[in-house]
Coordinates of C-alpha atoms in Angstrom, one line a residue:
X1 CA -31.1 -8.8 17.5
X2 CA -27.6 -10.1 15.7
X3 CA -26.4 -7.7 18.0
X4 CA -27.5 -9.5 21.3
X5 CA -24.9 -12.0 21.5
X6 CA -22.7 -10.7 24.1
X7 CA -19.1 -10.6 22.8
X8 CA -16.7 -11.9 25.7
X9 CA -13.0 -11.0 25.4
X10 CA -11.1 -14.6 26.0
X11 CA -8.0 -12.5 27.6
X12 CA -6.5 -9.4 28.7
X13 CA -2.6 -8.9 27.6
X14 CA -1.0 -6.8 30.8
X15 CA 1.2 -3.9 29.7
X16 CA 3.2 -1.2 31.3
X17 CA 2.8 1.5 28.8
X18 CA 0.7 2.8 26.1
X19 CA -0.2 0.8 23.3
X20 CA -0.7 2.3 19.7
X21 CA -0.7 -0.3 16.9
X22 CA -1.8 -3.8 16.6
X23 CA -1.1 -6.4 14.0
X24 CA -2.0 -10.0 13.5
X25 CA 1.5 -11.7 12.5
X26 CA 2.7 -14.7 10.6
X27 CA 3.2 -17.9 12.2
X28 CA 0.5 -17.7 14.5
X29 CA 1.7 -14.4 16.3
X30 CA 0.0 -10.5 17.7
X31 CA 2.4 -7.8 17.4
X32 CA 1.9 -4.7 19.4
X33 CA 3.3 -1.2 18.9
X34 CA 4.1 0.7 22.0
X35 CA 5.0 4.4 23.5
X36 CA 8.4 3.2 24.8
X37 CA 9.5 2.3 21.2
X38 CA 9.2 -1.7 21.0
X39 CA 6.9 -4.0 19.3
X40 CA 6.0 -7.0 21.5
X41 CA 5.4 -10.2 20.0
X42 CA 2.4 -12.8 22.1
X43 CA 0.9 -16.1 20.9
X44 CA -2.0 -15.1 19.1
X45 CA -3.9 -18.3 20.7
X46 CA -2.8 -18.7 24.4
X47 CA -1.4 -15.0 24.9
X48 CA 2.4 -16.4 25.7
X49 CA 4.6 -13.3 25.3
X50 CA 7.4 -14.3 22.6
X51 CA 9.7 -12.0 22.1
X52 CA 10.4 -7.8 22.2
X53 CA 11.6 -6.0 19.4
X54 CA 14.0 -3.1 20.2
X55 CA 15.4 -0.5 18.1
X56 CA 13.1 2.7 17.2
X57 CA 13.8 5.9 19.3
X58 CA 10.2 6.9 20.0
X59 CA 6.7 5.5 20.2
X60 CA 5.6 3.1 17.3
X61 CA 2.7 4.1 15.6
X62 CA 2.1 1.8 12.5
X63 CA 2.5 -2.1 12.0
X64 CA 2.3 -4.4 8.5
X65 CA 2.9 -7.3 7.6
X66 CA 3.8 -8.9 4.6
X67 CA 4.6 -12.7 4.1
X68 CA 7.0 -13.3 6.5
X69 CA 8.3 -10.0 7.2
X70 CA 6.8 -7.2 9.7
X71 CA 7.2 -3.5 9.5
X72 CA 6.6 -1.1 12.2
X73 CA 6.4 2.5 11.8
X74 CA 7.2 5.2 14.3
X75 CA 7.6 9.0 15.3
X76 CA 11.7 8.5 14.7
X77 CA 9.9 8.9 11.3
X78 CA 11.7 5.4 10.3
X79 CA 9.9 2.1 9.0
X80 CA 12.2 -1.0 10.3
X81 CA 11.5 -4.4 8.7
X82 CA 11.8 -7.2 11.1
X83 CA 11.8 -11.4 10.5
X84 CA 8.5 -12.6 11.2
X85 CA 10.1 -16.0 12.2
X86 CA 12.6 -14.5 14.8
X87 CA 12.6 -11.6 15.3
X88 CA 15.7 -10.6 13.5
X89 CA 15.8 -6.9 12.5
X90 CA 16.2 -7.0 8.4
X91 CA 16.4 -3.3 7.3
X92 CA 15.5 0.1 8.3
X93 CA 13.7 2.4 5.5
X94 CA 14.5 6.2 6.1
X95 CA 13.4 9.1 3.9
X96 CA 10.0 10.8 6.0
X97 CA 10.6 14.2 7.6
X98 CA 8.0 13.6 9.9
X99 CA 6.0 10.7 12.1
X100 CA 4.9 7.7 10.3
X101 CA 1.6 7.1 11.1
X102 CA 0.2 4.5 8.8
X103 CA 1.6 1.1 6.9
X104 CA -0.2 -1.0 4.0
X105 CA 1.1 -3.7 2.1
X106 CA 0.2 -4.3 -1.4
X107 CA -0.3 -7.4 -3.7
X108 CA 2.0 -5.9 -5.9
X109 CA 5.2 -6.0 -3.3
X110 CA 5.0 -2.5 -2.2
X111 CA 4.8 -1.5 1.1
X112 CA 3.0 2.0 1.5
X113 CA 3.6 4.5 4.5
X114 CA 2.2 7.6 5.4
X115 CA 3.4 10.3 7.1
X116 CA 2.8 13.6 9.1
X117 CA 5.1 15.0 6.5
X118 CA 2.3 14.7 3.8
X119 CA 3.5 12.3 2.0
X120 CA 2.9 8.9 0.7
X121 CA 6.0 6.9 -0.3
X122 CA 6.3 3.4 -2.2
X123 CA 8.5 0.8 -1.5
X124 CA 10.1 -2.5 -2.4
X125 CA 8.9 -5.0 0.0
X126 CA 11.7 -7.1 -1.6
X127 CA 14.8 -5.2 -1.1
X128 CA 13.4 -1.7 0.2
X129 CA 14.4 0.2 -1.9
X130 CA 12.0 3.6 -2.4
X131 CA 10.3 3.7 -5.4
X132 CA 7.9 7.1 -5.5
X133 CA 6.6 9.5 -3.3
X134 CA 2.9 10.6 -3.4
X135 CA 2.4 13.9 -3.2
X136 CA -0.6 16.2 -3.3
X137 CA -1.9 16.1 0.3
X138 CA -2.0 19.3 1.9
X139 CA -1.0 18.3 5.8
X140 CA -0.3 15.1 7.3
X141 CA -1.6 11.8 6.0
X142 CA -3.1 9.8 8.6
X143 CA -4.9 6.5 7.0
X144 CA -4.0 4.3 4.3
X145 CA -5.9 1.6 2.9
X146 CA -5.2 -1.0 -0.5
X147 CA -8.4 -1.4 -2.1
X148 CA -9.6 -3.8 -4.8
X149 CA -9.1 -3.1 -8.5
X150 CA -5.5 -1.6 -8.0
X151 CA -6.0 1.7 -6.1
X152 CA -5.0 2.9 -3.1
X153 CA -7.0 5.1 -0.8
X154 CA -4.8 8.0 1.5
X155 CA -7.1 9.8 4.5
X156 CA -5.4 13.1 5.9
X157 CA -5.3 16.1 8.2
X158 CA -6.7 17.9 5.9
X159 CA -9.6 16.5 5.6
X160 CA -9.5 14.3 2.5
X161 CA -8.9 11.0 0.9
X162 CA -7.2 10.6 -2.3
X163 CA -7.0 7.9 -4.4
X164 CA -3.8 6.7 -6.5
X165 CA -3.0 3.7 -8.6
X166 CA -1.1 1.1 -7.2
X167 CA 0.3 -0.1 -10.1
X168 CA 2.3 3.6 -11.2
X169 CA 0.7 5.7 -8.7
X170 CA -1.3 8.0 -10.6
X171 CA -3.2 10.6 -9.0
X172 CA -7.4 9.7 -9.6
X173 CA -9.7 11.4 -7.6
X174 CA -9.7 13.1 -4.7
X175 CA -13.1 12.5 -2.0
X176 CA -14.4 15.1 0.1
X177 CA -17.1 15.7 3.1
X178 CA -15.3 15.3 6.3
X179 CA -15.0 18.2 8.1
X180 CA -11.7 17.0 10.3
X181 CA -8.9 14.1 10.6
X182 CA -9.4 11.1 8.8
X183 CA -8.7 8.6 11.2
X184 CA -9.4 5.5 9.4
X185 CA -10.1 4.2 6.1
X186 CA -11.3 0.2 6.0
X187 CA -13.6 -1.6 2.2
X188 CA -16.4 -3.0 3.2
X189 CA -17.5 -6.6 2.3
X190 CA -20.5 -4.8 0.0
X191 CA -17.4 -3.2 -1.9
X192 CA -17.8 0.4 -0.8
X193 CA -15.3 2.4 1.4
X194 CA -15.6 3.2 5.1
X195 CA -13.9 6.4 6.6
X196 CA -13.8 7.2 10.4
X197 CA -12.7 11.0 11.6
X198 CA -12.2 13.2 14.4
X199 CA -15.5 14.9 13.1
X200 CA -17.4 12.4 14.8
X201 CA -18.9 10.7 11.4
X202 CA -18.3 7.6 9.5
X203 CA -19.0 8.2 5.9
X204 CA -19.5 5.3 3.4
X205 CA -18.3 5.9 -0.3
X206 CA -19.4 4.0 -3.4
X207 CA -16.9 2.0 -4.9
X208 CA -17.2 2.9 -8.0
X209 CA -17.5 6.7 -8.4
X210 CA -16.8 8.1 -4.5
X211 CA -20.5 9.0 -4.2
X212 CA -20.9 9.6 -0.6
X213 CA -23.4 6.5 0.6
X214 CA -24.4 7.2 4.2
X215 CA -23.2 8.4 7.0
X216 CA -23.2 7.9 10.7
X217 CA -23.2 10.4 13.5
X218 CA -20.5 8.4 16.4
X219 CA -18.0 9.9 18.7
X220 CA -14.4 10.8 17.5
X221 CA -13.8 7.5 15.4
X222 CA -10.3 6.3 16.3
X223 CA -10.0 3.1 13.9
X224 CA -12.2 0.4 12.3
X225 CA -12.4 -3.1 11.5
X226 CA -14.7 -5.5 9.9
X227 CA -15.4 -8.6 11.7
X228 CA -17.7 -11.3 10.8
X229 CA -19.7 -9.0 8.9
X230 CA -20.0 -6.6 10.9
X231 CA -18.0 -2.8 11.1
X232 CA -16.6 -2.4 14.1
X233 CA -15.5 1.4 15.5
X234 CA -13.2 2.1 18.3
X235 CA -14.0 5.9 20.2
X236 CA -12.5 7.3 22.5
X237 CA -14.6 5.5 24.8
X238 CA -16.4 2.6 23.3
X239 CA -16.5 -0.3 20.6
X240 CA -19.5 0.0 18.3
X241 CA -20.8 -2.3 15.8
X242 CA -23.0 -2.7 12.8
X243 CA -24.6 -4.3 9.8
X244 CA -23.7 -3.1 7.0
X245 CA -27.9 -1.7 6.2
X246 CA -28.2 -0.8 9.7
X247 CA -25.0 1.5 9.6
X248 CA -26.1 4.4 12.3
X249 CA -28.3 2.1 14.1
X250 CA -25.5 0.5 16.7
X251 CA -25.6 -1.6 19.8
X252 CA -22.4 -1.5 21.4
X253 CA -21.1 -5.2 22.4
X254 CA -20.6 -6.7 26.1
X255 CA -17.1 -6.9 26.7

C-alpha cells in the first residue's frame, strides 16, 4: 500500500492559544495565525521561534504570501501586509464589513480576500490600492483558490463556488452540489478542482467545464492540501489521504 509508510511528524511547535492559519514564508520561514491576534514567525527547518507580529485586534484567520511580502487576514475585517525579511508592518488594507476569512495571491500582482461580508475584493499587491470588488455571492465567502488558465475559484456559505477571471474579473460560471459551507477549495495535480465542506463530502470538478468528477463521503472537511501526490484532508478529528484514482478509498497516516 503507498499508504503504509507511516508519516512521522519531525516536531511539535508549543503554543498557548488557538491556532487558525498557516503559511510557509519567504526566506526559509512558517507563519502562524492565532486567536490572540498575532502571527508568529518559526524556522521552517529547526522550529526556532523568530519573531511575533502584533497589530490586528482579533483572531487572524487568513495568511499569503507573495514575494517577499506576507498578508494576514483577520475578524478586525483588515488585511495587514507585513516585510517578509523583518517583520516590518508595510500597510494595512481596509474596506470589508465583515471577517476576512480567506487570502490568495495571484501571478498577476493581486492579492484576493474573502470575506463574511460576501464579497471578493482585488488588490494591488504593489501599492494596495483596491481595485474591484466581486460580487454575486449570496452569504459569506469562505475559500479562495487561483487556478490555472486565469480564473479564480470563490467557495461560500451558501453553498457554491464561482468562478471569475483574474485578469478583469468577470463573472463565468457558477458550480453547484454541496449542500453546506465550502471549506476549502485546492487544483489537483490531474488539473481538476477539489472542494472540501461542512456537508461531509469532497467533490472533484473537471477542469474544463465544472462537471462534477467524484466525490467522497469524509467527516466535516476543514482544509486540504496536496502533498507529494497525494490529497490530504484535515476533519475535525483526523488527517486523511489519497491518490488521486483512489479518491474515497483513504488510510489515514501514523502521526
Amino acid at each position: 500500500e503507498a499508504y503504509a509508510k507511516g508519516w512521522i511528524a519531525p516536531r511539535t511547535l508549543e503554543t498557548t492559544t488557538w491556532a487558525f492559519a498557516v503559511a510557509v514564508g519567504p526566506y526559509g520561514t512558517l507563519y502562524v495565525g492565532f486567536y490572540d491576534g498575532t502571527v508568529r514567525v518559526w524556522d521552517a527547518v529547526n522550529g526556532t521561534p523568530i519573531r511575533t507580529l502584533e497589530g490586528h485586534a482579533e483572531v487572524v484567520t487568513a495568511l499569503a504570501v507573495a514575494d517577499d511580502t506576507v498578508y494576514s487576514g483577520s475578524h478586525d475585517c483588515t488585511i495587514r501586509g507585513w516585510s517578509g525579511k523583518d517583520g516590518t508592518h508595510i500597510r494595512t488594507l481596509s474596506g470589508h464589513e465583515d471577517v476576512v476569512s480567506a487570502l490568495a495571491v495571484g501571478s498577476n500582482g493581486k492579492l484576493y480576500s474573502a470575506s463574511a461580508d460576501s464579497t471578493v475584493r482585488v488588490w494591488s499587491t504593489r501599492d494596495g490600492a483596491h481595485i474591484q470588488t466581486l460580487l454575486g455571492h449570496t452569504a459569506g465567502v469562505s475559500a479562495l483558490l487561483i487556478g490555472p488558465d486565469d480564473r479564480v475559484f470563490s467557495g461560500s456559505e451558501d453553498t457554491t463556488i464561482r468562478v471569475w477571471s483574474a485578469d478583469d474579473g468577470a463573472y463565468f460560471q457558477t458550480l453547484k452540489g454541496h449542500t453546506q459551507t465550502i471549506t476549502s477549495l485546492v487544483w489537483g495535480p490531474d488539473r481538476k478542482l477539489y472542494s472540501g465542506s461542512m456537508d461531509c463530502t469532497i467533490r472533484v470538478w473537471s477542469g474544463q467545464d465544472g462537471t462534477i468528477f467524484k466525490t467522497a463521503d469524509e467527516s466535516n472537511v476543514c482544509t486540504m492540501a496536496w502533498i507529494d501526490g497525494t490529497l490530504c484532508a484535515g476533519t475535525q478529528s483526523d488527517i486523511l489521504v489519497w491518490s488521486p484514482d483512489r479518491l474515497g478509498a483513504t488510510v489515514p497516516p501514523s502521526f
